């Protein structure tokens, strides 16, 4: 190795005008000057230390794109290049951009353009206007099959109806709250 290193110095010395003094490094059958950085392979970067010896090499790690659907590893780059992105759902399944991932009564999730994390639209249901709401399959929010009503004791009264309880007239009323949401309320007044 020492003889090769001398011939290496002799070859390099004229181009550096005789300024090179020191040793070099060998990597994969090639010689490098001390202090130089070189790309040994697509994913390996090395540095020949001052004074020569063994090169210090670092292997690049590729950060995987969890949302990549199609890779290209023909570019000669260390890490594969993502050609097409989509969405990876929490169950690991990949979806195309624009594809619906989940479509339920109150939740619709889809893969956005450009890929990435799925986007979900969640419908929040307003407070029911009845005390006996019914959940219908395929419908997000419960419905009031008997219409808006109120509970007064053990009785369920429709809006506008009244009943006498212990000397008080109780009426089921509809009103708008401070947020403009329609609500029902049982109001009792002593006669």
XYZ file of C-alpha atoms in Angstrom:
191
model
C 0.000 0.000 0.000
C 2.852 2.403 0.732
C 4.227 2.082 -2.796
C 0.809 2.832 -4.287
C 0.507 5.820 -2.040
C 3.806 7.229 -3.225
C 2.754 6.868 -6.856
C -0.538 8.524 -5.909
C 1.354 11.476 -4.460
C 3.596 11.638 -7.499
C 0.599 11.752 -9.821
C -1.168 14.425 -7.778
C 1.859 16.561 -6.973
C 2.200 18.199 -10.417
C -1.453 19.262 -10.468
C -1.098 20.777 -7.008
C 2.213 22.394 -7.850
C 4.036 20.266 -5.285
C 1.900 21.489 -2.365
C 0.644 18.074 -1.311
C 2.522 16.652 1.650
C 1.065 13.813 3.674
C -0.747 10.570 3.207
C -4.045 9.536 1.658
C -6.734 6.892 1.980
C -7.747 3.928 -0.067
C -11.368 2.946 -0.506
C -12.586 0.216 -2.816
C -9.298 0.190 -4.734
C -9.203 3.964 -5.301
C -6.876 6.435 -3.613
C -7.976 9.766 -2.115
C -5.946 12.689 -0.709
C -6.062 13.328 3.019
C -8.649 15.948 3.943
C -10.894 15.218 0.947
C -14.535 14.211 0.992
C -15.801 11.716 -1.539
C -18.932 9.804 -2.445
C -17.944 6.138 -2.244
C -21.332 4.822 -3.375
C -24.785 6.284 -3.914
C -25.590 6.059 -0.188
C -22.083 6.321 1.277
C -20.221 9.598 1.896
C -16.621 9.411 3.125
C -13.914 11.701 4.413
C -10.213 10.951 4.279
C -8.792 12.274 7.582
C -5.782 14.581 7.677
C -2.724 12.429 7.852
C -4.490 9.667 5.897
C -5.408 6.238 7.119
C -8.867 4.689 7.133
C -11.607 6.827 5.604
C -14.522 7.792 7.846
C -17.716 6.836 6.044
C -21.352 7.530 6.776
C -24.191 5.585 5.190
C -27.237 7.747 4.416
C -30.498 6.512 5.784
C -33.562 6.962 3.650
C -36.546 8.401 5.474
C -39.450 6.423 4.068
C -42.467 8.350 2.807
C -45.354 6.442 4.376
C -47.779 7.954 1.862
C -45.829 7.007 -1.281
C -47.673 4.655 -3.617
C -45.069 4.399 -6.392
C -41.262 4.688 -6.031
C -38.509 5.127 -8.633
C -35.124 3.733 -7.665
C -33.560 3.994 -11.138
C -32.314 7.567 -10.713
C -28.954 6.557 -9.252
C -29.813 8.452 -6.096
C -29.315 6.831 -2.728
C -32.932 6.966 -1.690
C -35.806 6.007 -3.949
C -37.775 8.951 -5.323
C -41.530 9.014 -4.766
C -43.343 9.313 -8.089
C -46.892 9.155 -6.769
C -48.241 9.985 -3.330
C -51.465 8.838 -1.781
C -52.661 8.273 1.773
C -51.816 5.545 4.219
C -54.742 4.831 6.541
C -54.173 3.861 10.178
C -54.764 0.208 9.187
C -51.798 0.419 6.741
C -53.895 0.375 3.567
C -52.884 2.833 0.803
C -55.419 4.982 -1.061
C -55.210 7.091 -4.227
C -55.567 10.882 -4.113
C -59.269 11.821 -4.020
C -60.360 8.319 -3.018
C -62.959 7.973 -0.247
C -61.457 6.008 2.635
C -64.388 5.867 5.024
C -67.991 6.729 4.327
C -70.315 6.307 7.269
C -73.409 8.160 8.405
C -71.524 10.818 10.432
C -67.942 10.434 9.154
C -66.517 10.771 5.635
C -62.748 10.435 5.181
C -60.877 10.900 1.914
C -57.350 11.185 0.563
C -56.628 14.842 -0.349
C -55.016 15.941 -3.611
C -51.259 15.755 -3.130
C -51.653 12.810 -0.748
C -50.634 12.815 2.892
C -52.791 12.278 5.928
C -56.447 11.450 5.275
C -58.944 14.258 5.900
C -62.159 13.450 7.719
C -65.375 15.446 7.766
C -67.300 14.659 10.944
C -70.923 15.724 11.275
C -71.867 16.804 14.763
C -75.514 16.412 15.639
C -77.435 19.207 17.333
C -79.181 18.487 20.607
C -82.361 16.575 19.987
C -85.661 18.453 20.061
C -87.351 15.454 21.595
C -86.948 13.188 24.591
C -87.457 10.028 22.513
C -84.984 10.295 19.569
C -84.534 7.254 17.344
C -81.308 6.271 15.578
C -82.031 5.285 11.959
C -79.447 3.122 10.130
C -77.577 5.166 7.506
C -78.704 8.510 8.982
C -76.168 10.456 11.017
C -78.289 12.242 13.574
C -81.165 10.732 15.551
C -84.630 11.766 14.433
C -87.789 12.579 16.389
C -90.485 10.301 14.908
C -93.179 11.840 17.142
C -91.937 15.379 16.449
C -90.467 17.819 18.961
C -91.630 17.078 22.503
C -90.871 17.464 26.218
C -90.788 15.164 29.220
C -92.935 16.223 32.153
C -92.776 13.647 34.917
C -93.522 10.348 33.224
C -95.429 12.037 30.376
C -94.078 12.884 26.946
C -95.916 15.937 25.570
C -95.777 17.280 22.003
C -94.935 20.973 21.481
C -97.855 23.233 22.468
C -99.695 20.689 24.643
C -100.353 21.323 28.326
C -101.136 19.129 31.291
C -102.142 19.831 34.910
C -99.714 18.439 37.485
C -100.274 19.073 41.216
C -102.184 22.306 40.589
C -99.733 23.683 37.999
C -100.223 23.984 34.262
C -97.217 22.515 32.453
C -96.702 23.266 28.774
C -94.166 21.922 26.279
C -92.652 24.949 24.506
C -90.214 25.504 21.670
C -87.689 28.378 21.753
C -84.410 29.549 20.210
C -81.424 29.597 22.551
C -78.697 32.305 22.574
C -76.898 30.473 19.755
C -80.033 30.439 17.601
C -80.593 26.698 18.054
C -84.174 25.483 18.390
C -84.821 23.794 21.762
C -87.772 22.419 23.723
C -88.623 23.125 27.332
C -91.352 22.059 29.751
C -92.557 25.135 31.676
C -94.902 24.853 34.653
C -96.893 27.765 36.173
C -98.932 27.620 39.374
C -102.485 28.785 38.769
